[in-house]
CSV table of C-alpha atoms in Angstrom, one decimal:
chain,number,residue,atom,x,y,z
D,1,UNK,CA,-6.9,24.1,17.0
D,2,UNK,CA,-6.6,21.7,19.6
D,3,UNK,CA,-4.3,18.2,20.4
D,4,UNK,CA,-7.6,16.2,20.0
D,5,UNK,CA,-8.1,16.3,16.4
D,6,UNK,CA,-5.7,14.4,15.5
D,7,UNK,CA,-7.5,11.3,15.6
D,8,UNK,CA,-6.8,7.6,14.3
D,9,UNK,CA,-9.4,4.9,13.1
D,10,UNK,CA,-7.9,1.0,12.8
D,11,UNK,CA,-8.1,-2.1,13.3
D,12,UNK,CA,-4.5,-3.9,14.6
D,13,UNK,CA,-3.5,-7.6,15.3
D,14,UNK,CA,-5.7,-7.6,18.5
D,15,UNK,CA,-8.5,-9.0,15.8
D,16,UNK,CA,-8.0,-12.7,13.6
D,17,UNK,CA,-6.0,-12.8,10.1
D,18,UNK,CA,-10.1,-13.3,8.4
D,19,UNK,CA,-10.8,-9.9,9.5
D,20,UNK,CA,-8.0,-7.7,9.2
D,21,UNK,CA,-7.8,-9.1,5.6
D,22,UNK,CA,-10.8,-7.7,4.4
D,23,UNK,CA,-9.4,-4.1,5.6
D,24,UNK,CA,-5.8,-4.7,3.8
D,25,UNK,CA,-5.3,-1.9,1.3
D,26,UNK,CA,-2.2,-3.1,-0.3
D,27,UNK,CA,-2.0,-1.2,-3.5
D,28,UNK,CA,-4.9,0.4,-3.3
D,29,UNK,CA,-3.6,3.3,-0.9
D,30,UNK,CA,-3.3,5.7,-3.7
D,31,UNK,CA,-7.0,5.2,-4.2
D,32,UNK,CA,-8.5,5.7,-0.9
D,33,UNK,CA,-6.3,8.3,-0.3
D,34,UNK,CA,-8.0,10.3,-3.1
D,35,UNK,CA,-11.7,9.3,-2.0
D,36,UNK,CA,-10.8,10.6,1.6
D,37,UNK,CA,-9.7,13.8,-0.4
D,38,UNK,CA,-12.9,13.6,-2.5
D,39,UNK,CA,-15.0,13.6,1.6
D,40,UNK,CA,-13.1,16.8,2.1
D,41,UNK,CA,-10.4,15.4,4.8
D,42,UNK,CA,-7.2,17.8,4.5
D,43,UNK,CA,-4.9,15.5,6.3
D,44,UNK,CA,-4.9,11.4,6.0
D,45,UNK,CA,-2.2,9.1,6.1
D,46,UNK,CA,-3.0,5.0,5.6
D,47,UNK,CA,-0.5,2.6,7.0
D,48,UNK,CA,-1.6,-0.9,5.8
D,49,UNK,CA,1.0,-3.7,7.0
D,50,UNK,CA,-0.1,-7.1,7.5
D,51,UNK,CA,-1.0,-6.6,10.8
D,52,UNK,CA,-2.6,-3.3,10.7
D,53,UNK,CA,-5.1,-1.1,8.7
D,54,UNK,CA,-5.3,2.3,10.4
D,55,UNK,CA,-6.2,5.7,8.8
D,56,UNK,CA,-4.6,8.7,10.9
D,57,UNK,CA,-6.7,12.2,10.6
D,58,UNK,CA,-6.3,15.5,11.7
D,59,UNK,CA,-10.2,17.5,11.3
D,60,UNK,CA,-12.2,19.7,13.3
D,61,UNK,CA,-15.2,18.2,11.7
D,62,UNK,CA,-14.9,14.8,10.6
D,63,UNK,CA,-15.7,12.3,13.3
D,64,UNK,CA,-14.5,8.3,14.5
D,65,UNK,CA,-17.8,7.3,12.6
D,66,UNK,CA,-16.8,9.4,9.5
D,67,UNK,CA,-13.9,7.5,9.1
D,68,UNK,CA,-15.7,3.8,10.0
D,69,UNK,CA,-18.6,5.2,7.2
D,70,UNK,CA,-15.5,5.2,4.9
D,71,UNK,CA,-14.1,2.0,5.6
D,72,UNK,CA,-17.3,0.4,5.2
D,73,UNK,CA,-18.1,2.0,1.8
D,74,UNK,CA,-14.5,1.3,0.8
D,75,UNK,CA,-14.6,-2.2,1.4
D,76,UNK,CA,-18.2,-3.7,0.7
D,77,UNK,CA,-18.7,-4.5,4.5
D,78,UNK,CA,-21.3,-5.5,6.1
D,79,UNK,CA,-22.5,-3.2,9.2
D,80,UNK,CA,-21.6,-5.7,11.5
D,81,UNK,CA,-18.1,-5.4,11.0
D,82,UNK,CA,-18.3,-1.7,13.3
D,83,UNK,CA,-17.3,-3.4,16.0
D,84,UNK,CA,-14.0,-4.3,15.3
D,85,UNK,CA,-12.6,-1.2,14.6
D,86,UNK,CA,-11.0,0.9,17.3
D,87,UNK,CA,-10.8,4.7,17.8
D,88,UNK,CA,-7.9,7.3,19.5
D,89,UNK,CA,-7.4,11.2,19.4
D,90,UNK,CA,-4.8,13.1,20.5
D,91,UNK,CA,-1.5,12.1,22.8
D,92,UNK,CA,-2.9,8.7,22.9
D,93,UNK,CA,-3.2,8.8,19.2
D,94,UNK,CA,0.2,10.1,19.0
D,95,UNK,CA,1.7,7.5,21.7
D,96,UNK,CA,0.5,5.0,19.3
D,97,UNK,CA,1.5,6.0,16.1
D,98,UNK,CA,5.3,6.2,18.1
D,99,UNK,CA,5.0,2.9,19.5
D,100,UNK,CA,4.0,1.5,16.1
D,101,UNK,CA,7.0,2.8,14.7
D,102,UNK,CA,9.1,1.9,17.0
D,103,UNK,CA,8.2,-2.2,17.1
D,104,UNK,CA,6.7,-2.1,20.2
D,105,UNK,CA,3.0,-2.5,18.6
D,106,UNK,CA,4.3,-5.3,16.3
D,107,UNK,CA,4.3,-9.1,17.0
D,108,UNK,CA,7.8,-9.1,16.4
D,109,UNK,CA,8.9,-6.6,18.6
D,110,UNK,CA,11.0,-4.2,17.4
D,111,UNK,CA,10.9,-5.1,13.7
D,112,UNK,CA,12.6,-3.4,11.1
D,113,UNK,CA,9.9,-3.7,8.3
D,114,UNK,CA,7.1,-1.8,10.1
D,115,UNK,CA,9.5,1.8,10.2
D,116,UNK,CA,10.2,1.5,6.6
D,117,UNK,CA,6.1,1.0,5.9
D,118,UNK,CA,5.9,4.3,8.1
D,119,UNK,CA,7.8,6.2,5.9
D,120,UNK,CA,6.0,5.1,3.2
D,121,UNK,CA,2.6,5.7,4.0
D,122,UNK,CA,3.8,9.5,5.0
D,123,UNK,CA,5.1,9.9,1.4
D,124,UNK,CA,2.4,8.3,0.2
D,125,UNK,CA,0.3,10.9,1.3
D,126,UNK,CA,2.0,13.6,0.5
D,127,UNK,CA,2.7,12.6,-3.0
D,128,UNK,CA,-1.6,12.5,-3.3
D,129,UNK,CA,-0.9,16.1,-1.7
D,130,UNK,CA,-3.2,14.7,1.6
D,131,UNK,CA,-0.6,14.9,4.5
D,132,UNK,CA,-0.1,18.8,5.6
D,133,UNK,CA,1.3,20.5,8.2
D,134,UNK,CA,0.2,18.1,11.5
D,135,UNK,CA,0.4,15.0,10.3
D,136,UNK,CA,3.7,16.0,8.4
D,137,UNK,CA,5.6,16.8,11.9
D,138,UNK,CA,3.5,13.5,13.4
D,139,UNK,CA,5.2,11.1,10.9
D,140,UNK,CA,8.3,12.5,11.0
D,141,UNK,CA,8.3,12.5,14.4
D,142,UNK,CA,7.4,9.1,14.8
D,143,UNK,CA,10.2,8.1,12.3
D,144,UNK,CA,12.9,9.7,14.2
D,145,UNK,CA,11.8,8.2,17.2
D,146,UNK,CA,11.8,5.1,15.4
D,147,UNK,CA,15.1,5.2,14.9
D,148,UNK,CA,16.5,6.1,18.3
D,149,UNK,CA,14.5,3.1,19.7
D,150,UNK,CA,16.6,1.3,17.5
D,151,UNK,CA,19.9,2.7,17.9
D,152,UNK,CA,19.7,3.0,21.5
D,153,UNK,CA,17.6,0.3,23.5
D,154,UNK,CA,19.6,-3.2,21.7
D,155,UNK,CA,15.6,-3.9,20.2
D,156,UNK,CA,18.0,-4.5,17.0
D,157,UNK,CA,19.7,-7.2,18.4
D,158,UNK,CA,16.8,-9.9,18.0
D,159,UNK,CA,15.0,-11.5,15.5
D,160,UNK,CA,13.5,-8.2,13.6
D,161,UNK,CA,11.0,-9.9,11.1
D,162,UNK,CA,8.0,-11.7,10.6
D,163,UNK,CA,10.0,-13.2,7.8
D,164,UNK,CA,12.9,-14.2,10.3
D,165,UNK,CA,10.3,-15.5,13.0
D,166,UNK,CA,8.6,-17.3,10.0
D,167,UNK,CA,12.3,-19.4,9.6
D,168,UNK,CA,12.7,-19.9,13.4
D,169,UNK,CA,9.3,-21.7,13.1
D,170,UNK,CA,9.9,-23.8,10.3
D,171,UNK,CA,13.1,-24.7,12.2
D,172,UNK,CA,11.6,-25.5,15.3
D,173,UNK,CA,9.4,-28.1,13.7
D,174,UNK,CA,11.9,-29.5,11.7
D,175,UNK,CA,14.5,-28.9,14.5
D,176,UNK,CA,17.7,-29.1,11.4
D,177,UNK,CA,16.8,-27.1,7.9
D,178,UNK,CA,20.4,-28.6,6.1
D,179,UNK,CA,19.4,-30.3,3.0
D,180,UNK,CA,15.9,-29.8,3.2
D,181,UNK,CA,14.2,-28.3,0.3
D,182,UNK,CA,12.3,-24.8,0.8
D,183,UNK,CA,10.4,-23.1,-2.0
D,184,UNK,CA,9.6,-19.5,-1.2
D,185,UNK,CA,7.0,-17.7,-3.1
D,186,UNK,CA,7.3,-14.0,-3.3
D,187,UNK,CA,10.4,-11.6,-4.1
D,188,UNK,CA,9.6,-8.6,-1.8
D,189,UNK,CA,11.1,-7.5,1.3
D,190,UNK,CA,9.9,-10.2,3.6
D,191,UNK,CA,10.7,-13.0,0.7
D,192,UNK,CA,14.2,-11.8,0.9
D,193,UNK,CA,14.4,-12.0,4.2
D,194,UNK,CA,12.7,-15.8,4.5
D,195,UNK,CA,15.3,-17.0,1.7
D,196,UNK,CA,18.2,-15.3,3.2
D,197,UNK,CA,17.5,-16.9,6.4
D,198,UNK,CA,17.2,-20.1,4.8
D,199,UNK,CA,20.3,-20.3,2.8
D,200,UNK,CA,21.9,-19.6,6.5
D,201,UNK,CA,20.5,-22.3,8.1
D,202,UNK,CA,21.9,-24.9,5.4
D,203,UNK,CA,18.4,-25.3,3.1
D,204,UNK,CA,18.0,-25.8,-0.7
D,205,UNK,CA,16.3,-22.8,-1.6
D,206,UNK,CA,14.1,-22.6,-5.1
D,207,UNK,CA,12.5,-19.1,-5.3
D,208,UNK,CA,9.6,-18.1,-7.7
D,209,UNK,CA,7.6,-15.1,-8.4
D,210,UNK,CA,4.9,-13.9,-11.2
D,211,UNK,CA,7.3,-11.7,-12.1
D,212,UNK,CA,10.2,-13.7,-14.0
D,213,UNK,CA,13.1,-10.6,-14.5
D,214,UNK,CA,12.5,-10.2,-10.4
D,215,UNK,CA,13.8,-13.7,-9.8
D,216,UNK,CA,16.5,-13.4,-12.8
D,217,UNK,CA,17.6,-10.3,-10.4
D,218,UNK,CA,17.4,-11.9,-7.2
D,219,UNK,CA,19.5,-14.8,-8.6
D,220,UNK,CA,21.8,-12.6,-9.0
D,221,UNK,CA,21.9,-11.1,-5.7
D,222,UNK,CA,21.9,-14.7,-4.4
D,223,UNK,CA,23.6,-17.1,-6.6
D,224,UNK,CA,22.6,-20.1,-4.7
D,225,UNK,CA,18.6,-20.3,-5.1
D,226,UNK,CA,17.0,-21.7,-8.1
D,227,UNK,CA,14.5,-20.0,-9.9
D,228,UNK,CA,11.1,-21.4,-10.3
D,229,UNK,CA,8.8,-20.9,-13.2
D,230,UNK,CA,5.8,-19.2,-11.8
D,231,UNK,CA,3.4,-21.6,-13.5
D,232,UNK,CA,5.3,-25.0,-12.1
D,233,UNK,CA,4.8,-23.3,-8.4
D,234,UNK,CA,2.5,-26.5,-7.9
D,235,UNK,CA,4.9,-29.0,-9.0
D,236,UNK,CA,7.7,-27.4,-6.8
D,237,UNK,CA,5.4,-27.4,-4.2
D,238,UNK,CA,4.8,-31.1,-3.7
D,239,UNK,CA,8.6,-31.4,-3.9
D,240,UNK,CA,9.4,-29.7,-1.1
D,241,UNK,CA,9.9,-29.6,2.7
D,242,UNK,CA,9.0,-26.2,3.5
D,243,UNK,CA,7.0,-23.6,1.8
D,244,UNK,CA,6.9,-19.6,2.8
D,245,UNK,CA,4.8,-18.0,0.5
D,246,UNK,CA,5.0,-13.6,0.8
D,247,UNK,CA,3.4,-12.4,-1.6
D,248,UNK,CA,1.2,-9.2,-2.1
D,249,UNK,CA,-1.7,-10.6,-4.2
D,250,UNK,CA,-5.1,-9.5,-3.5
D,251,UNK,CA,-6.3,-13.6,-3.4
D,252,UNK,CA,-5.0,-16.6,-2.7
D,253,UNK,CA,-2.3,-17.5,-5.2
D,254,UNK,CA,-2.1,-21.7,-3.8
D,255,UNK,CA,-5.7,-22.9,-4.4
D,256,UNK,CA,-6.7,-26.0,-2.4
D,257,UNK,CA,-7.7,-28.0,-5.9
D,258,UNK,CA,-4.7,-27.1,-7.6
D,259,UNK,CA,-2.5,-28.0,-4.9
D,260,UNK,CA,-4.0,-31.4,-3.9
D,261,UNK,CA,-3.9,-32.6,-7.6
D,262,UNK,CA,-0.3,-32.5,-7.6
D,263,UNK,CA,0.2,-33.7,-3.8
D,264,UNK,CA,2.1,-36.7,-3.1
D,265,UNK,CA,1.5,-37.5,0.6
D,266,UNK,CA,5.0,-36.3,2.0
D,267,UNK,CA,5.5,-33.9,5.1
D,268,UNK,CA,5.0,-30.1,3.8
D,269,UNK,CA,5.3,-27.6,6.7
D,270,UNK,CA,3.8,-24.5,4.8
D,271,UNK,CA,4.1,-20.9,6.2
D,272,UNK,CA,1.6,-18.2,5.0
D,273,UNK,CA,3.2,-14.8,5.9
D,274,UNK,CA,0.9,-13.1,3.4
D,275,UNK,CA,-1.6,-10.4,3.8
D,276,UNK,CA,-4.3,-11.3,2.4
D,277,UNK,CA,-3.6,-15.0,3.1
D,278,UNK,CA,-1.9,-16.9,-0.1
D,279,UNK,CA,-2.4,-20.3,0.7
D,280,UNK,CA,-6.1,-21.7,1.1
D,281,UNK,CA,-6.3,-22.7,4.4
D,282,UNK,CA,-7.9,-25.8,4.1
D,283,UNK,CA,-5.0,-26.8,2.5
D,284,UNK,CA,-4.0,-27.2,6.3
D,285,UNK,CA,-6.5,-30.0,6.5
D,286,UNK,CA,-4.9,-32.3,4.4
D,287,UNK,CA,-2.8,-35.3,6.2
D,288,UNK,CA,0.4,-34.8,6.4
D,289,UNK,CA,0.4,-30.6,5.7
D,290,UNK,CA,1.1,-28.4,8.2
D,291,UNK,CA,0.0,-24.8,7.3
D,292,UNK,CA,0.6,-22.0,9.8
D,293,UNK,CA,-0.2,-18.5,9.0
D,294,UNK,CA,0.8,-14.8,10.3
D,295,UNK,CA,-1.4,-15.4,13.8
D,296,UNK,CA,0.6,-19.3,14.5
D,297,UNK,CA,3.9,-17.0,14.7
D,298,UNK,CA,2.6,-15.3,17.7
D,299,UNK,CA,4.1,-17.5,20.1
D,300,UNK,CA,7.5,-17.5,19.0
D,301,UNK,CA,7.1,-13.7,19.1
D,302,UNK,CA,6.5,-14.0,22.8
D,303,UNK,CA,9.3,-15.8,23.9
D,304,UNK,CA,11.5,-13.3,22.1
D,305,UNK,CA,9.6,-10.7,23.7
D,306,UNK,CA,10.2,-11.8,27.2
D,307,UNK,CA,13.8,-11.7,26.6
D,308,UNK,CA,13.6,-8.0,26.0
D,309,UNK,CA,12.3,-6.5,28.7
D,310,UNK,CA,14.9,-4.0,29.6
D,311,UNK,CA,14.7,-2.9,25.7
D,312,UNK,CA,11.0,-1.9,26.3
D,313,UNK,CA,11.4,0.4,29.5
D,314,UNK,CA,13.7,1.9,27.5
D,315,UNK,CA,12.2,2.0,24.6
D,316,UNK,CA,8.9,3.6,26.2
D,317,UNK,CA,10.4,6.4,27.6
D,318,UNK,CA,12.0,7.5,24.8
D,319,UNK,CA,8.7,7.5,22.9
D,320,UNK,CA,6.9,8.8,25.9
D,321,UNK,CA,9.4,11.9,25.8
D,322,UNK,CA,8.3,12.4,22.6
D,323,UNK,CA,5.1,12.4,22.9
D,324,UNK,CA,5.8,15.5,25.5
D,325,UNK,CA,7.8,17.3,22.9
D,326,UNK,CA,5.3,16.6,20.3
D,327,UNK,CA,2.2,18.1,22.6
D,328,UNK,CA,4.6,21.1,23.5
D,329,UNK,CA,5.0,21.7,19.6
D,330,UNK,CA,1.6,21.3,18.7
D,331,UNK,CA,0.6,24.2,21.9
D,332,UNK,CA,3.4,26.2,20.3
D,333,UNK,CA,1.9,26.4,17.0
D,334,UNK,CA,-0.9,28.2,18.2
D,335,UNK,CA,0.8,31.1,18.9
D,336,UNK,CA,2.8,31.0,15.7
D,337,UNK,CA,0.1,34.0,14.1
D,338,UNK,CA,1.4,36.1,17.3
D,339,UNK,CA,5.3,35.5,16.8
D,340,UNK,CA,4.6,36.2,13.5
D,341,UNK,CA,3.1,39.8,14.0
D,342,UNK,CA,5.7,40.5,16.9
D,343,UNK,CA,9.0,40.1,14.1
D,344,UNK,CA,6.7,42.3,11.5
D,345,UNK,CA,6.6,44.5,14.3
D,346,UNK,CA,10.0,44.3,15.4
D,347,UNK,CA,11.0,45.4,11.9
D,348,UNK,CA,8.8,48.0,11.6
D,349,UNK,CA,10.1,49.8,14.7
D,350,UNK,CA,13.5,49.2,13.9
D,351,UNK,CA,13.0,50.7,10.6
D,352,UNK,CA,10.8,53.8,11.6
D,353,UNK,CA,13.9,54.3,14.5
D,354,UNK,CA,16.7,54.2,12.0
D,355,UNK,CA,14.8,56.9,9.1
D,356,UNK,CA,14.1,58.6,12.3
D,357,UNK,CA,17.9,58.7,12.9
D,358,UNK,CA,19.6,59.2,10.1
D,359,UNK,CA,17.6,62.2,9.2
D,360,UNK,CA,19.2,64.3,12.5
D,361,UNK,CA,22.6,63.4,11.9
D,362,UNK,CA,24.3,64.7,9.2
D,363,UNK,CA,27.9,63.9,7.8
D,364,UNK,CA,27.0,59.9,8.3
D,365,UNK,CA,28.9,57.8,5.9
D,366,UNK,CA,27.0,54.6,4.0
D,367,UNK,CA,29.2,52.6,7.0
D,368,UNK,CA,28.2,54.4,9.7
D,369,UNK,CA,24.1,53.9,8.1
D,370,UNK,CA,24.8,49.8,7.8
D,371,UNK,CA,26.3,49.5,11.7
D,372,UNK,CA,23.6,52.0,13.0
D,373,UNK,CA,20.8,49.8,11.0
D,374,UNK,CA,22.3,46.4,12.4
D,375,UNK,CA,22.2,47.8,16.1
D,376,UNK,CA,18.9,48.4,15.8
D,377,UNK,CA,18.5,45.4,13.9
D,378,UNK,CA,19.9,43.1,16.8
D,379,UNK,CA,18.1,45.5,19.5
D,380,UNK,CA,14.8,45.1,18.3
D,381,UNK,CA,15.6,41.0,17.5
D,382,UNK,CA,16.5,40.6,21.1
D,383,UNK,CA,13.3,42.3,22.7
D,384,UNK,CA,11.2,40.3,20.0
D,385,UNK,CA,13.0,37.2,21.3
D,386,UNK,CA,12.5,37.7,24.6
D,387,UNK,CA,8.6,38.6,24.2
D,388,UNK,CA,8.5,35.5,21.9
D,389,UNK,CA,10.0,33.1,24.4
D,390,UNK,CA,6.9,34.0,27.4
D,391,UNK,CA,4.6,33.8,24.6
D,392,UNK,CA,5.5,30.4,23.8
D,393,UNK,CA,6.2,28.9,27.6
D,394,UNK,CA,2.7,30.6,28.3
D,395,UNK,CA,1.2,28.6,25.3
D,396,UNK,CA,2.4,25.6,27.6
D,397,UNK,CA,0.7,25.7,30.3
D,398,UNK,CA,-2.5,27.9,29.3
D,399,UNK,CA,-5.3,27.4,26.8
D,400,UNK,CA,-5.7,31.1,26.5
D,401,UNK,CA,-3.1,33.9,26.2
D,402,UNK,CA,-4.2,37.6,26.2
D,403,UNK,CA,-1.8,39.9,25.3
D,404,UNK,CA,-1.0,43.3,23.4
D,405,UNK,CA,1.0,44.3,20.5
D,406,UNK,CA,0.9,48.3,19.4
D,407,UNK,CA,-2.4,48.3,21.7
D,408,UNK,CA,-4.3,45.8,20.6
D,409,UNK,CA,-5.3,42.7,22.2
D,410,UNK,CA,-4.4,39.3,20.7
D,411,UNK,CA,-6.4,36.1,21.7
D,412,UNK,CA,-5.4,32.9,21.3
């Protein structure tokens, strides 16, 4: 067994919105999941955000290319798309996966979004019974650190979003959102987000969704949007001053024909925060449209970045410590077969010692047997304990560990 196997296979933010798009696995997790299974991989987890498509694997035997051979087949790419994938194993692997949970890997630094998506993607996994005992500790890990990041380095205290970024921008070009009229499309997480900010900031907010009980709910929630027939979406469209469409459709849901039908000529600032993209974007070459999509919010990201500095030291260290405590788990485990036999062991002495005992003295009452049994007990515990604890700090620092048990010779 050995750190390195734990490897990841993705392709992150570093590459434009029209490739990772064609990697998104939205719902189809569940399925890929079970094809990985199907290639005999023991452990997998997917996290698929909007910025991100990255499998996380722990195998002896399957390989980076394995895992690009899968996303290939998966996804009807062409060959040529190898080379925008990128590959880590071991403590870098698990540095990342920490950092990822921890905002530090997102555009919007320290978002809240991207630890909840963590989660899910371990649970997915092991719901389709994929995610054992490596990748299990990984995720939880990474989780837990996660949260600390948050709780403890003030990353919480700035805009946490894509959503909220997405409402900064919007106000930025129209520099005061009271009374204009937004339309948000989409009643997830990151729709909820867009209209709450909106609402703040003094906008008419209409909300729709293809699902019409999920806007009667979100009404309400929030009694002061209006709901939106899915099918008038166009009409609503050309009405308004801003559009933030979030949904999780596998196409685009505003089509450039459709849309320019209905479009009057007025000022539309449009925000696609989507992944896949909603919005055509050649929309954005119509006069008088401004369309800006996941990749436009980047610079906005930055200057809240640059105010949070001190957050990110602080931030990295705590992941970096866990990355230690991680990689002095994983060398622990690899002794675990050893400290088992040493406590079967343990017993067995303890119980050979006290038959051994009992049948000298004589006149022993049932309390006198228990106490006897538990000295033993806690004697034999003790000894194990202490031959347990150089076991494990020798796992630390060596690869290999010879040592004997009843005279034999274990090798790690």
């Amino acid at each position: 067994m050995n750190v390195n196997d734990i490897k990841m296979v993705g392709i992150d933010q570093g590459t434009s919105i029209e490739i990772r798009e064609r990697v998104a696995f939205n719902k189809g997790v569940d399925s890929a999941l079970n094809a990985l299974k199907k290639d005999d991989l023991d452990e997998a987890v997917i996290l698929s955000t909007c910025h991100r498509s990255e499998i996380y694997f722990f195998s002896e035997s399957k390989s980076f290319e394995d895992i690009i051979d899968f996303y290939i087949r998966y996804f009807n790419l062409d060959d040529e798309f190898r080379k925008y994938f990128y590959c880590i194993s071991g403590l870098k692997a698990v540095e990342h996966i920490f950092r990822v949970a921890s905002g530090l890997e997102s555009m919007v630094l320290g978002e809240d979004q991207i630890l909840g998506q963590v989660k899910e993607s371990l649970m997915t996994s092991q719901e389709n019974g994929i995610s054992g005992k490596i990748l299990n500790k990984l995720f939880r890990d990474a989780i837990s650190i996660g949260k600390k990041v948050r709780t403890e380095t003030g990353l919480k205290n700035y805009s946490s979003s894509i959503s909220h970024i997405a409402v900064k921008f919007v106000e930025n070009v129209f520099e005061d959102l009271k009374g204009k009229n937004a339309f948000v499309i989409g009643t997830g997480e990151m729709g909820k987000i867009a209209i709450r900010g909106l609402i703040l900031k003094g906008a008419n907010v209409s909300v729709s969704n293809r699902t019409y009980s999920k806007v009667q709910k979100l009404k309400s929630e929030m009694p002061d949007i209006e709901i939106v027939p899915y099918l008038d979406k166009y009409e609503q469209i050309a009405k308004s001053d801003i559009v933030i469409s979030a949904t999780n459709a596998p196409h685009y849901t505003i089509s450039y024909d459709k849309f320019y039908s209905v479009y009057n000529g007025k000022q539309i600032c449009m925000v696609d925060i989507a992944m896949p993209r909603d919005i055509d974007p050649k929309i954005g070459g119509i006069h008088g449209v401004k369309l800006y999509s996941i990749d436009d919010l980047k610079r906005t990201a930055e200057e809240n970045r640059k105010k949070q500095l001190n957050a990110i030291k602080n931030a990295e260290e705590i992941v970096l410590k866990g990355v230690s405590e991680f990689n002095n788990w994983f060398k622990a485990i690899k002794v675990e077969p050893h400290i088992k036999k040493i406590n079967i062991y343990s017993d067995e002495i303890c119980d050979r010692e006290f038959d051994k005992l009992v049948n000298k003295l004589e006149k022993m009452t049932d309390k006198d047997r228990e106490n006897i049994k538990i000295s033993l007990k806690r004697v034999a515990e003790k000894m194990a304990n202490v031959m347990i604890k150089h076991l494990k700090d020798d796992a630390l620092v060596m690869d290999e560990i010879s040592f004997c048990i009843d005279g034999s010779e274990v090798k790690t």
